Each structure stands twice: as structure tokens, then as C-alpha cells.
Coordinates of C-alpha atoms in Angstrom, one line a residue:
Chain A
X1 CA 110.3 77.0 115.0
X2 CA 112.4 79.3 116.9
X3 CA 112.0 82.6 118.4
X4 CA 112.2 85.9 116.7
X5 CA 113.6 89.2 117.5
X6 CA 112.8 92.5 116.3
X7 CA 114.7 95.6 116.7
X8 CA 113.3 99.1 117.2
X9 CA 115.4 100.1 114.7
X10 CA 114.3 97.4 112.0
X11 CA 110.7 98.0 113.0
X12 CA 111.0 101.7 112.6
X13 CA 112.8 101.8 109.2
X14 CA 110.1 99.4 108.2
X15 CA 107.1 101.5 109.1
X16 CA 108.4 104.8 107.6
X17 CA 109.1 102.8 104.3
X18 CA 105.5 101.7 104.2
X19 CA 104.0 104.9 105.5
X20 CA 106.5 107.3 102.9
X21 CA 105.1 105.4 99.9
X22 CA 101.4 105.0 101.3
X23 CA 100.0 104.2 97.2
X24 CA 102.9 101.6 96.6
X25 CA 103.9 97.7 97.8
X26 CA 107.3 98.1 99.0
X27 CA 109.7 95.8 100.1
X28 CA 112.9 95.4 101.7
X29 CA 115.4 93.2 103.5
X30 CA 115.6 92.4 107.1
X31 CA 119.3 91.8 108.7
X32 CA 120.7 90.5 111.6
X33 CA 124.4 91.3 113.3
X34 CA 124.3 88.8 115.3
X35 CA 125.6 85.5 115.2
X36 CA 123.4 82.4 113.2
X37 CA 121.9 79.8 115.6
X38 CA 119.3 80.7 118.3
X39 CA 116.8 83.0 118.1
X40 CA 117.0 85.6 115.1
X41 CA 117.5 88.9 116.4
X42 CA 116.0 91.4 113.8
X43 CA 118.6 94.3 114.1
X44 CA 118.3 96.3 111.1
X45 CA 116.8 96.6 107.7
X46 CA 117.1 97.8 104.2
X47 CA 114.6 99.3 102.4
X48 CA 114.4 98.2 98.7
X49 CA 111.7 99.2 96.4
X50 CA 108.5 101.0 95.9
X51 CA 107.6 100.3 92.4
X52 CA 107.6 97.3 90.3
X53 CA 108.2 94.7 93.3
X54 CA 108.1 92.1 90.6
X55 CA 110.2 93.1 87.9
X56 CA 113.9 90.9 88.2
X57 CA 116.8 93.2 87.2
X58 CA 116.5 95.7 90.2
X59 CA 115.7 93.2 92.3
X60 CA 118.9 91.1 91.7
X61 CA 121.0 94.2 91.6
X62 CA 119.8 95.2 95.4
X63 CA 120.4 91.8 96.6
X64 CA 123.4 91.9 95.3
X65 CA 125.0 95.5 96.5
X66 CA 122.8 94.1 100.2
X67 CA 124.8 91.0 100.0
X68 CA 127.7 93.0 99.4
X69 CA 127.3 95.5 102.3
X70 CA 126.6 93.0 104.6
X71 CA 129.5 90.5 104.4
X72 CA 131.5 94.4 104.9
X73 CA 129.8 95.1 107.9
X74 CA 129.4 91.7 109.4
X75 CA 125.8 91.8 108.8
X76 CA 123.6 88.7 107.1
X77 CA 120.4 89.2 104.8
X78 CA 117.9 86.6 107.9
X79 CA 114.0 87.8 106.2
X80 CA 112.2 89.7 104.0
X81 CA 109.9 92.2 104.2
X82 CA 106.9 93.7 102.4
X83 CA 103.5 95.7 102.8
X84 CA 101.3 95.9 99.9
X85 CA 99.5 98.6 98.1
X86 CA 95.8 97.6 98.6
X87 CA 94.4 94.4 99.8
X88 CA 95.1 91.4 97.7
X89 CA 92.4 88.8 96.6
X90 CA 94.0 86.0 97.5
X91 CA 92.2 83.7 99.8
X92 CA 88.7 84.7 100.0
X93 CA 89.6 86.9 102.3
X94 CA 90.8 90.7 101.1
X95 CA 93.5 91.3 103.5
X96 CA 96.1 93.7 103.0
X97 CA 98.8 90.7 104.2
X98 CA 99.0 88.0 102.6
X99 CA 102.3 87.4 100.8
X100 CA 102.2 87.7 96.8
X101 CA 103.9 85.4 94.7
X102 CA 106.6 88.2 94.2
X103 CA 106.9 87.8 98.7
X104 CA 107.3 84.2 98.5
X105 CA 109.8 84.0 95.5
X106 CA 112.1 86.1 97.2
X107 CA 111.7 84.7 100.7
X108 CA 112.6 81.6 99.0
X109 CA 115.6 82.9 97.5
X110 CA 116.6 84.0 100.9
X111 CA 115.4 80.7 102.6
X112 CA 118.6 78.9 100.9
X113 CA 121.2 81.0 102.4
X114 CA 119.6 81.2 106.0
X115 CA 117.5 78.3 107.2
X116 CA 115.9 80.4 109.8
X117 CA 114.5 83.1 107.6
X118 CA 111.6 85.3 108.5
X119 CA 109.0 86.5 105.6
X120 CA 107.2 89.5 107.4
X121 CA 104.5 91.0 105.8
X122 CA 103.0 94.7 107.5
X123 CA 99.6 95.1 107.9
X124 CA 98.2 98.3 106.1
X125 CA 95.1 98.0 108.0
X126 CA 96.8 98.2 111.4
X127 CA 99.1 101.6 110.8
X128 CA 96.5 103.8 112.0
X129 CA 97.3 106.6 115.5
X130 CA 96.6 104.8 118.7
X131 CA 96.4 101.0 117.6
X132 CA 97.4 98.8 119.9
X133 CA 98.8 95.8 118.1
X134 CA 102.0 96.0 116.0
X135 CA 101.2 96.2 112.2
X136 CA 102.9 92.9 111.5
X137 CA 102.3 89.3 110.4
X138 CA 105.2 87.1 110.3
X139 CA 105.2 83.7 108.7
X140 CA 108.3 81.1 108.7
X141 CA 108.9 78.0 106.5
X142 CA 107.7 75.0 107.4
X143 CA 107.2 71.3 105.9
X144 CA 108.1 73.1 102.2
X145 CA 105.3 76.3 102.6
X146 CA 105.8 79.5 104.1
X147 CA 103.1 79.4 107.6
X148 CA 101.9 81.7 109.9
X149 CA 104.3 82.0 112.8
X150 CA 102.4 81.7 116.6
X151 CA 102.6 84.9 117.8
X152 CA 103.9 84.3 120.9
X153 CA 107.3 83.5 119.2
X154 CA 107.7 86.9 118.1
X155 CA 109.5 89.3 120.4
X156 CA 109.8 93.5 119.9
X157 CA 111.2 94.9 122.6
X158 CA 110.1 98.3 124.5
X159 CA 107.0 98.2 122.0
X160 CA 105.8 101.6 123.9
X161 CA 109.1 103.0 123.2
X162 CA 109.2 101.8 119.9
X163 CA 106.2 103.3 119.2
X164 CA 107.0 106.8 120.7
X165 CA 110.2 107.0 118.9
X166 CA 108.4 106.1 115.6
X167 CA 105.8 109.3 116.7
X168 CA 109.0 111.8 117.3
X169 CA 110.6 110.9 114.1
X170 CA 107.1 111.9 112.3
X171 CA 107.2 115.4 114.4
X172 CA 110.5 115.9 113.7
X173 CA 110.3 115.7 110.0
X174 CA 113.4 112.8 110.4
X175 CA 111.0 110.4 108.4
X176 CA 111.7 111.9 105.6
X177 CA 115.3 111.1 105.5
X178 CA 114.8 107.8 104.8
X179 CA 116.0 106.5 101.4
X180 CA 115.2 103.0 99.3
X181 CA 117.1 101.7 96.8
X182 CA 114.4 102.9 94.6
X183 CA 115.0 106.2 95.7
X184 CA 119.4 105.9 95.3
X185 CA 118.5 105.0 91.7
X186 CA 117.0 107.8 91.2
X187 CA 120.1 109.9 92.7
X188 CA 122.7 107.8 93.7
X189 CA 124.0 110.5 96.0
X190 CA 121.5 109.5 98.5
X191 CA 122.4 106.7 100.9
X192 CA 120.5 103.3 100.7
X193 CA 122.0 102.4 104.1
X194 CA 120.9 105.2 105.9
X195 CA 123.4 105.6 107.9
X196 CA 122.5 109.4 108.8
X197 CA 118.8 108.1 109.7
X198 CA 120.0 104.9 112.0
X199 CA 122.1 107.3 113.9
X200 CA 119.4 109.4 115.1
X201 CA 117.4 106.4 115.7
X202 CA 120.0 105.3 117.7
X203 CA 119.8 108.3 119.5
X204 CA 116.4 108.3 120.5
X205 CA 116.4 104.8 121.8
X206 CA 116.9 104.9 125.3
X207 CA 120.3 104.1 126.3
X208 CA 119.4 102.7 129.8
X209 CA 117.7 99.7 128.3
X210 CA 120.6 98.7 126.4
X211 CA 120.5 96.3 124.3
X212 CA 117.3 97.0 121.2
Chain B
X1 CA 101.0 126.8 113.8
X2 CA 102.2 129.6 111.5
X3 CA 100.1 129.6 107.8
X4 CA 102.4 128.4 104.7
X5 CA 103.0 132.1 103.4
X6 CA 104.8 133.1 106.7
X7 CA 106.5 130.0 106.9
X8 CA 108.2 129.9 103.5
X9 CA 107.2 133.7 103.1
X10 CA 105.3 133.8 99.6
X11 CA 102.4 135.7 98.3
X12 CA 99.3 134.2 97.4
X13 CA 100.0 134.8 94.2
X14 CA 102.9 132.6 94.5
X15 CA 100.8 130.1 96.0
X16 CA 98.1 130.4 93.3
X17 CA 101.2 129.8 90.8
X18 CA 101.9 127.2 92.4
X19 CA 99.2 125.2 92.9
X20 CA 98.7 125.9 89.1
X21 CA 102.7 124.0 88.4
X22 CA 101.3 121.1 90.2
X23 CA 98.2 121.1 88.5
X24 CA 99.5 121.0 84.7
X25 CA 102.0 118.5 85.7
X26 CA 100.4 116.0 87.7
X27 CA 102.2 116.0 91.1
X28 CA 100.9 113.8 93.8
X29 CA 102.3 116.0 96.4
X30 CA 99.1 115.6 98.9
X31 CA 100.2 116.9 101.8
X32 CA 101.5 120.4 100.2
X33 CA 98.0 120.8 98.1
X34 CA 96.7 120.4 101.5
X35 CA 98.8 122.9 103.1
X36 CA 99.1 125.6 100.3
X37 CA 95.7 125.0 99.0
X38 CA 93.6 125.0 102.7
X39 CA 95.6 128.7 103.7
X40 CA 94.7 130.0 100.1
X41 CA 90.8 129.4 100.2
X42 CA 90.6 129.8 103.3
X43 CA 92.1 133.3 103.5
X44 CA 92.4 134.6 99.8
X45 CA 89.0 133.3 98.1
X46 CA 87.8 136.7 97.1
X47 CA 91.1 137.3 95.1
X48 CA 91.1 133.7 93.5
X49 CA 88.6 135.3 90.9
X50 CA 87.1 131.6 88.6
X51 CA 90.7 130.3 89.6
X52 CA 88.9 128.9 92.8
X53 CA 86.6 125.9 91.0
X54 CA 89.8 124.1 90.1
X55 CA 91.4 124.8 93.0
X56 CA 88.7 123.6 95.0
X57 CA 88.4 120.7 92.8
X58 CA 92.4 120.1 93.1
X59 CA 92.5 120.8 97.0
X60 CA 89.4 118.1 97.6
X61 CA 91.0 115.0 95.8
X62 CA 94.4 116.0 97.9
X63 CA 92.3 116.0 100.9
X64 CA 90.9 112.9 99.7
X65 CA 94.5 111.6 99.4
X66 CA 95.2 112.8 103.5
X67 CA 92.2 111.4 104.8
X68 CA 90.8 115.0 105.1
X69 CA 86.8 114.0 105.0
X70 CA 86.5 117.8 106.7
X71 CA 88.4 119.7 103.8
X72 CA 87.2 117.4 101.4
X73 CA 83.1 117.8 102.0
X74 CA 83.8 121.4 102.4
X75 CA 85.1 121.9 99.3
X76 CA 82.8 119.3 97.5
X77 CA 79.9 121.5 99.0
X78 CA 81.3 125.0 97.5
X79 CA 81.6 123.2 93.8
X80 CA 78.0 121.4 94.4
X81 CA 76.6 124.8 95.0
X82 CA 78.1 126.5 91.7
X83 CA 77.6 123.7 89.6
X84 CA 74.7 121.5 91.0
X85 CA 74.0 119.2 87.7
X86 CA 77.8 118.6 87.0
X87 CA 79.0 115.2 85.7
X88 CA 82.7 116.3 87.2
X89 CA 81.1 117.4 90.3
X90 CA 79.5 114.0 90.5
X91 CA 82.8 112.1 90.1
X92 CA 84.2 114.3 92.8
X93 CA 81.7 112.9 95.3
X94 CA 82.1 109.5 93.8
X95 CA 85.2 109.8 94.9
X96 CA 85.2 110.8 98.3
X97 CA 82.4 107.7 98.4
X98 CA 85.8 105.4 97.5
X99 CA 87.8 107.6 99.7
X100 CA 85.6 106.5 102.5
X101 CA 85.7 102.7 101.5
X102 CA 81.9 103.1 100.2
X103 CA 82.3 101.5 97.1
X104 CA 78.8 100.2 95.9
X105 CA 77.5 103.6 96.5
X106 CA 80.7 105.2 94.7
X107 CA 79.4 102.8 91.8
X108 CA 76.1 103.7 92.1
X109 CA 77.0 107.0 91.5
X110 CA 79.4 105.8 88.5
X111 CA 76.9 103.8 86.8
X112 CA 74.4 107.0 87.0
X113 CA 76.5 109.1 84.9
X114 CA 76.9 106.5 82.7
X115 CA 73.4 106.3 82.0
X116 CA 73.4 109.7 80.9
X117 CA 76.9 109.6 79.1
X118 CA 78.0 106.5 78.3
X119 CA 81.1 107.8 76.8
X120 CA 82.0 109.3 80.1
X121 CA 85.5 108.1 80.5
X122 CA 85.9 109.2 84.0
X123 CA 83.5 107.6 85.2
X124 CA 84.5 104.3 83.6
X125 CA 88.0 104.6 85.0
X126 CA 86.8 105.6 88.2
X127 CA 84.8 102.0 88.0
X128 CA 88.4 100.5 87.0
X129 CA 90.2 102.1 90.2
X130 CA 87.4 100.7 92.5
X131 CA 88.4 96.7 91.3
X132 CA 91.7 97.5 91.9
X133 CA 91.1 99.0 95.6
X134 CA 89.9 95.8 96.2
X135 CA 92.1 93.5 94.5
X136 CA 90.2 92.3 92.3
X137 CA 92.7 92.3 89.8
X138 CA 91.3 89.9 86.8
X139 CA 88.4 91.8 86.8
X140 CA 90.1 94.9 86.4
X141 CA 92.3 94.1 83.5
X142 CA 89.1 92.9 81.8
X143 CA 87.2 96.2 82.3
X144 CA 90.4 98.0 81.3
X145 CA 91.0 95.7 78.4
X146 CA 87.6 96.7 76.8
X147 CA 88.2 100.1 77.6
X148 CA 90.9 100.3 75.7
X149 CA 89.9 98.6 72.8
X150 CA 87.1 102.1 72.5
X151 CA 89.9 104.4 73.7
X152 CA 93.0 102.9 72.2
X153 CA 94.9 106.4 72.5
X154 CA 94.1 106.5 76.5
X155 CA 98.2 106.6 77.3
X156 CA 96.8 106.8 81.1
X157 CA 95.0 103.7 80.6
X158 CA 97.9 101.7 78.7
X159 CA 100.1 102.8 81.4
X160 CA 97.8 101.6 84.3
X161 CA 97.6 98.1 82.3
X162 CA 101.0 97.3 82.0
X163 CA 101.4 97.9 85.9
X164 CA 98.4 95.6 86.6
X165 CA 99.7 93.1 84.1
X166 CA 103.0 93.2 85.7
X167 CA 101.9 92.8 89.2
X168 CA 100.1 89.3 88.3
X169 CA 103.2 88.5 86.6
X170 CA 101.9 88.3 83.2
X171 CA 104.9 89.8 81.7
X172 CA 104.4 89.1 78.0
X173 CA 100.5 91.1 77.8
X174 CA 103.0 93.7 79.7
X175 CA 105.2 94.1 77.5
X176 CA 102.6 94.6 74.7
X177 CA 101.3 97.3 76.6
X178 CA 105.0 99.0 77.0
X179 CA 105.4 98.4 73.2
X180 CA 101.5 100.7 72.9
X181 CA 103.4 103.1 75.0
X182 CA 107.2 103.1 73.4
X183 CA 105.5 103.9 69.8
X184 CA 103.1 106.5 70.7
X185 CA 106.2 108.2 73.2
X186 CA 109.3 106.9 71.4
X187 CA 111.8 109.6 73.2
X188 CA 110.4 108.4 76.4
X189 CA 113.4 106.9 78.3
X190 CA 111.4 105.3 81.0
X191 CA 109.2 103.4 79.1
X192 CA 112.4 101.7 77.1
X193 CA 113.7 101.1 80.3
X194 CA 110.7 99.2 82.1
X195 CA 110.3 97.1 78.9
X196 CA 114.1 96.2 79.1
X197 CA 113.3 95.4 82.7
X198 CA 110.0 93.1 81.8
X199 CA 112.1 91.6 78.5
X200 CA 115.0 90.7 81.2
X201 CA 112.2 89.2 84.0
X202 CA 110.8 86.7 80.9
X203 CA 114.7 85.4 80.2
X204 CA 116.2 83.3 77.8
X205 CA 118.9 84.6 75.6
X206 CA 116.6 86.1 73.3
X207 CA 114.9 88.5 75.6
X208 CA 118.0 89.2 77.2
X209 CA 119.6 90.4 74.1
X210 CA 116.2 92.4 73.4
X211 CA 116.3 93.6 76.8
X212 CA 120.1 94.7 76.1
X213 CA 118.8 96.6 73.5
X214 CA 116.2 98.7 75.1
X215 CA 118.1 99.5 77.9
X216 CA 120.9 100.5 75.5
X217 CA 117.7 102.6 73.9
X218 CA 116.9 104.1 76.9
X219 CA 120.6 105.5 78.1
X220 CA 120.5 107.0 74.4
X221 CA 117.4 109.2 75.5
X222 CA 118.5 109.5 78.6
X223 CA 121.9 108.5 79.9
X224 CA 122.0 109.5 83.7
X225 CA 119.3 106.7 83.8
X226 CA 121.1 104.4 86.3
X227 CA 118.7 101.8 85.8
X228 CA 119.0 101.5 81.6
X229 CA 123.1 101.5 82.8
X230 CA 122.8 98.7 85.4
X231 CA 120.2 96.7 83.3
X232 CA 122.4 97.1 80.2
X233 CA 125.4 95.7 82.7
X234 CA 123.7 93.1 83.9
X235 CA 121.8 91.7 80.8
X236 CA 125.1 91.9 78.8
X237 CA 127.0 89.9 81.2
X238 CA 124.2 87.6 80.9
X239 CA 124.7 87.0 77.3
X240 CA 128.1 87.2 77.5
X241 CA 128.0 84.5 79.7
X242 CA 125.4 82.2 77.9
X243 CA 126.9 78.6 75.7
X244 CA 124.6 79.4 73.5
X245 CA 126.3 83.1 71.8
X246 CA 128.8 82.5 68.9
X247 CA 132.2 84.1 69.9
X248 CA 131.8 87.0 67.9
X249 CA 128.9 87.8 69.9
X250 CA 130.2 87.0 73.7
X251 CA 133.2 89.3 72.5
X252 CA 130.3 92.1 72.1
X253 CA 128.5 91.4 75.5
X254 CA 131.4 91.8 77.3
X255 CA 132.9 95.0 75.2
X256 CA 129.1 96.3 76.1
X257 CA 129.2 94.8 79.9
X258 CA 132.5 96.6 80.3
X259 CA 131.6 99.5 79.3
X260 CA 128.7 100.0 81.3
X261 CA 130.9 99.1 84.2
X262 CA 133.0 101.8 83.3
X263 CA 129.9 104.5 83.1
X264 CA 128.8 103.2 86.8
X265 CA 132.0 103.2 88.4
X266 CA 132.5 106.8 87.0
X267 CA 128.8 107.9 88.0
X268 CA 129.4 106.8 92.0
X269 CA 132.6 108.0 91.9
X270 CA 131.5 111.5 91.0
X271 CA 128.6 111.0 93.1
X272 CA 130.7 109.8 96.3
X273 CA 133.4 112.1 96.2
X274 CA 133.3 114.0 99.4
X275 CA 130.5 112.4 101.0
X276 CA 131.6 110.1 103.6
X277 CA 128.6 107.8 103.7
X278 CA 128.6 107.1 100.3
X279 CA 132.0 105.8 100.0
X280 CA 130.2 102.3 100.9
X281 CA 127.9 102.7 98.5
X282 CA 130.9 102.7 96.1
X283 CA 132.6 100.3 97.6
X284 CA 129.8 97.8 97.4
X285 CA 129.1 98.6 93.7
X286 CA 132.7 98.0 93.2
X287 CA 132.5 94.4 95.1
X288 CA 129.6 93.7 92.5
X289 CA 130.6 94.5 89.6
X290 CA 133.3 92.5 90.4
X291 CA 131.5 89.4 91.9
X292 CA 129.5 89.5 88.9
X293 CA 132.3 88.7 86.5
X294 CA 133.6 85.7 88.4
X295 CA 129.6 84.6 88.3
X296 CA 129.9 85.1 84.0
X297 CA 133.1 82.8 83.4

């Protein structure tokens, strides 16, 4: 299908989800701010759970507060996202990502408000210092099933950068500001949109390259 | 790099302390064991009196949990030394095995203890945790199953069930596990509250009602739990909502709905007030609650 789009700010939210809660799945919601049509540009993401990805009631309620905060800030819900715990034994093969049934239903769910939607799955395996290949395996529908999307299709921008800026917020400590919605319901004074956390993301992106 | 007692200026005593509050209540704060517990054998063994075999044990499975092989052997050494013919000692090293993705030799290991004490329960669990490192879910619910049926008071082990039985989506064997767990802990909160969430996950009116009822359960125990206050919301509304319900009980779903949208409104707004970001926080629980009821007529 068409092309994809990830931000540095998506992909860094992402890997400090997965890397905070290193004995959970977790999952969140990938968002766009641009316009539907064309390539999906990956802008930003929300960080859901880290326990009980497959439970309904906290499920529904973050799509619905997402849903919510996005139609306020012109943003739309374009993919899903999730990194599992250990390797699943699905396939013959033990890989840490293949989608679960829990990935799919709510890719599907998403797939009926955006055609274009992305299920990306992040590779355990891969998040290690110094490797070279993004953690990430993205798949797209396609004739009714969810399949593996060619590479070469998939776009992240100033991947060195990326990655240097997903380093400094490690040194810095900054990782730790990031919040799920998991993490709200536990103390609802803490902000599931991170907007403290984007902002000095934001600030560490380069400004000469413009647009991330 | 300046040690942990300069940095946060404590004693080793206070360290000691401590490491002994994370010990009786089970954190898996890694990285701090790490920190607190490296500085304190490293520069205050001699003080640590028989204190140190714990913490040695304590500091190696955090090591373990940082992918700190160097810590790890070193303290697994120190324990082998003192206690050379140990069963714990030997589930130690089993562990570091798994740590290192060994796992037939981890199970090796296992299995040997077992010879000797087959009513070794660490060992067996240990065996239980290796299946589910490598996803082999079925075959750890089966192992787990008949573990349970000879340790039916293992809470541990009921616990660890109910979150393999909810990850294969086998929500009704769940449940039964949550119910082991609610009667043997009734003034537990949590464990109301994930069986509301399981009950609500299966549907249908009547385990939306029962779901109703446990989160309601749950608030009782414990009512700052957000979750027991949304789920109670949200399965109300569903009931409310349902042809099914007589009108007697609609009116009652949506007297319970509405009050529960009362309590959350009130909790963000003490929770927002003064804090800028959060104001769309509120805003967006506000927009819900409010989509919500156009969804139940």
C-alpha cells in the first residue's frame, strides 16, 4: 500500500514505553496531525497500557478519552502499537513480534475509522546499545489479514538523530517522565499526553531539519 | 560517579534498612537493589554481620533483572562458598542459567533438586517461569494447573494463573482463579476490580451486572480506585442501556452510572486544579462521559 511515516517523536515515546516496563506487553496508539490521504505521517503517540493488554473496560475507556483528545487537538488515532513481554509461540517460530490476538482486535477496531492504518509491533530482540536496525515491524491490511509491510515503504527520518536523542533522554533521566494511561489511573494527576515530555523532545530535535 | 550514600547522603545503616523494606515487601525496583546493594557489599561487608547472605541473594536476582552477569556470578560465588550443598543456592544459579537464555541447563539443574525434594516448590515454579519465557503458554498453564491442585493455597501461583489465563483470552478459567483469590483475600480491592474487568470483557447483560457489582465491591474497599469508578460507569451505562432490563432496573443503572460520573468528575477536578496540563485531561473525561450517554439512549 502506501508509504509510511514515522516521527522521532512517535518513535521515541514508543521505545521508552517498551523499555520503562521491560517485564510487561504494552501498547499504545499511534496518531497523525496531518491531513488523511497520502502517505501516513506518524507524528505522535500515546502510550496506553502495561498490564492486562487484553482485558476490555480500560481498553475502551483509553480509546475513548484518545478519541476525545484528538478531535480537540486536530489529531486522528492512524495505527496501533505494541511490544510484547516475551516471545510468543505463535508460528513455529518464537519471535518477540508477532501480533497477538489482543494486536489484531484492536488494529481492527482502528482499521474501520482509518483505511490506512498501521499495526506496528517493536521488536524486543532488537532494543539492545549499538543495533543497527530500528526495533520495528510494521504490518498493514491487506485482502482482509493484517501483512507484513515491504520495508522499503517505511520511512523514519534522521534515524542517527533519532537514535541520539533517544540516548540523551536515558542520560538525562527525561525517560522517566513518561506516563501511560496505566500509569494516570493510578494518579490521575499525571499526564497521559505528556505534554511536559513532547516539549523536551521537541527541543532536542534539531531545528535545522525542520520538519520530524 | 559518586557512590549512593553521598548522593542521597544516607548511612549504611539506612541502606541496610532499606534494602530490608524492599525485601519484606516485594519491590521490583532493580536498578536501585543494584545501586544501593553493589555500594553496600562492596564497601560495608564487614559491618553487614549474617545480614549479607540475603542481601547477597537479593542483590544477584536484581543483577539478574539488569543484565548484570558480573554482579550476579560474584555474588552467586560468595553464597556458593558459605553454603556449598544449598537447594536455594542451587536455584540461584538456575536462575542466572535462565537469565542467560540457558534454559535446558537451568532445567537440568531444576529437575536435580527435584530428585532430591520433590516437594521443592521453587524449583517447580522456576520450571513454570521457563515455559513462559518461551511462550509456551498451554504448557505452562498445564504445569501450573497441577501445581496447584498439590498447593491449592499458593496465592502466588493463583495469581500467576489468572494472568496466563487472561493473556490467551480464556476469560472464564480466569475468573475462577480471581474468585480462588477474592475468597482467600476478600478486602483486597484489586482483585474485585480485575474480576469486574474479566466479568465485563466476557459480556452479556448478566456479566455486566456481575461486573457492576464487583467494581461497586471494589470502590467499597477502596474508593480512590479510578478503575472500580470508571468500570462501575461504564458497565452501568451498559445495562442501563440494554432492551433487555425491566424499567425498574434501567432507572438503577443510570442512578449508579450517574453517580459514578459524579465521583470522576469531582476526582479530575481536584486532581486538575492548578495544573495546567491536566486541564485536557479533564476536559476530555468531560467530552466522554458525555459522548457516552448519547451512545446509551
Amino acid at each position: 500500500m502506501g508509504e509510511v511515516e514515522l516521527s522521532c517523536l512517535a518513535y521515541a515515546k514508543m521505545y521508552l514505553h517498551a523499555s520503562q516496563f521491560p517485564r510487561c506487553s504494552v501498547n499504545g496508539l499511534l496518531l497523525s496531525s496531518s491531513a488523511a490521504g497520502g502517505a501516513v505521517c506518524i507524528t505522535d503517540c500515546v502510550p496506553l497500557l502495561h498490564t492486562h493488554l487484553s482485558l476490555a473496560p480500560i481498553t475502551q475507556l483509553a480509546l475513548t478519552q484518545v478519541d476525545v483528545w484528538c478531535s480537540q487537538t486536530q489529531q486522528r488515532i492512524v495505527g496501533y502499537y505494541q511490544a510484547n513481554a516475551c516471545a510468543s509461540d505463535s508460528s513455529f517460530l518464537f519471535v518477540f513480534s508477532s501480533p497477538t490476538p489482543c494486536a489484531l482486535k484492536i488494529a481492527e477496531k482502528i482499521f474501520e475509522q482509518c483505511n490506512n492504518a498501521v499495526l506496528l509491533m517493536i521488536d524486543g530482540e532488537k532494543m539492545f546499545p549499538g543495533c543497527r536496525v530500528p526495533p520495528i515491524v510494521m504490518y498493514e491490511r491487506k485482502d482482509a489479514r493484517w501483512a507484513l509491510k515491504d520495508k522499503h515503504t517505511i520511512m523514519l527520518r534522521q534515524w542517527e538523530e533519532t537514535c541520539s536523542i533517544v540516548n540523551q533522554l536515558f542520560s538525562s533521566g527525561d525517560q522517566a517522565l513518561l506516563v501511560d494511561f496505566d500509569s494516570h489511573l493510578d494518579d490521575i494527576t499525571k499526564d497521559w499526553t505528556n505534554q511536559k515530555l513532547n516539549a523536551k523532545i521537541m527541543e532536542l530535535v534539531s531545528p535545522a531539519n525542520g520538519n520530524v | 560517579m559518586s557512590s549512593i550514600s553521598e548522593l542521597y547522603d544516607v548511612t549504611w545503616e539506612e541502606m541496610r534498612d532499606k534494602l530490608r523494606k524492599w525485601r519484606e515487601e516485594n519491590f521490583r525496583n532493580s536498578e536501585q537493589i543494584v545501586d544501593v546493594g553493589e555500594e553496600l557489599i562492596n564497601e560495608h561487608a564487614s559491618k553487614l554481620g549474617d545480614d549479607i547472605w540475603i542481601i547477597y541473594e537479593q542483590v544477584m536476582i536484581a543483577a539478574l533483572d539488569c543484565s548484570r552477569d558480573d554482579l550476579a556470578w560474584s555474588c552467586l560465588q560468595e553464597l556458593k562458598r558459605q553454603f556449598p550443598d544449598s537447594h536455594r543456592v542451587k536455584r540461584l544459579a538456575g536462575m542466572r542459567l535462565e537469565a542467560l537464555e540457558r534454559y535446558e541447563d537451568a532445567n537440568k539443574l531444576y529437575d536435580s533438586i527435584l530428585q532430591d525434594d520433590p516437594t521443592n516448590t521453587a524449583a517447580r515454579k522456576r520450571k513454570i517461569s521457563i515455559l513462559r519465557a518461551q511462550g509456551k503458554s498451554s504448557e505452562a498453564i498445564r504445569e501450573l494447573n497441577e501445581y496447584l491442585e498439590q498447593f491449592v493455597g499458593d496465592q502466588e501461583a493463583w495469581h500467576e494463573l489468572s494472568e496466563l489465563y487472561i493473556n490467551e483470552h480464556d476469560y472464564a478459567k480466569a475468573a475462577f482463579c480471581l474468585e480462588e483469590l477474592m475468597m482467600t483475600n476478600p478486602h483486597n480491592h484489586l482483585y474485585c476490580e480485575q474480576y469486574g474487568e474479566v466479568k465485563y470483557t466476557q459480556g452479556g447483560l448478566e456479566n455486566l451486572e456481575l461486573a457492576r457489582k464487583y467494581f461497586a465491591q471494589a470502590l467499597k474497599l477502596n474508593n480512590r480506585n479510578m478503575r472500580a469508578l470508571f468500570g462501575l460507569y461504564m458497565s452501568a451505562s451498559h445495562v442501563a442501556a440494554s432492551p433487555k432490563v425491566s424499567a425498574k432496573v434501567k432507572k438503577d443503572n443510570v442512578k449508579y452510572a450517574a453517580w459514578a460520573a459524579s465521583q470522576i468528575s469531582r476526582a479530575y477536578q481536584m486532581a486538575g486544579r492548578g495544573k495546567k496540563e491536566n486541564k485536557c485531561s479533564v476536559k476530555a473525561v468531560e467530552e466522554m462521559l458525555e459522548s457516552m450517554q448519547i451512545t446509551m439512549s
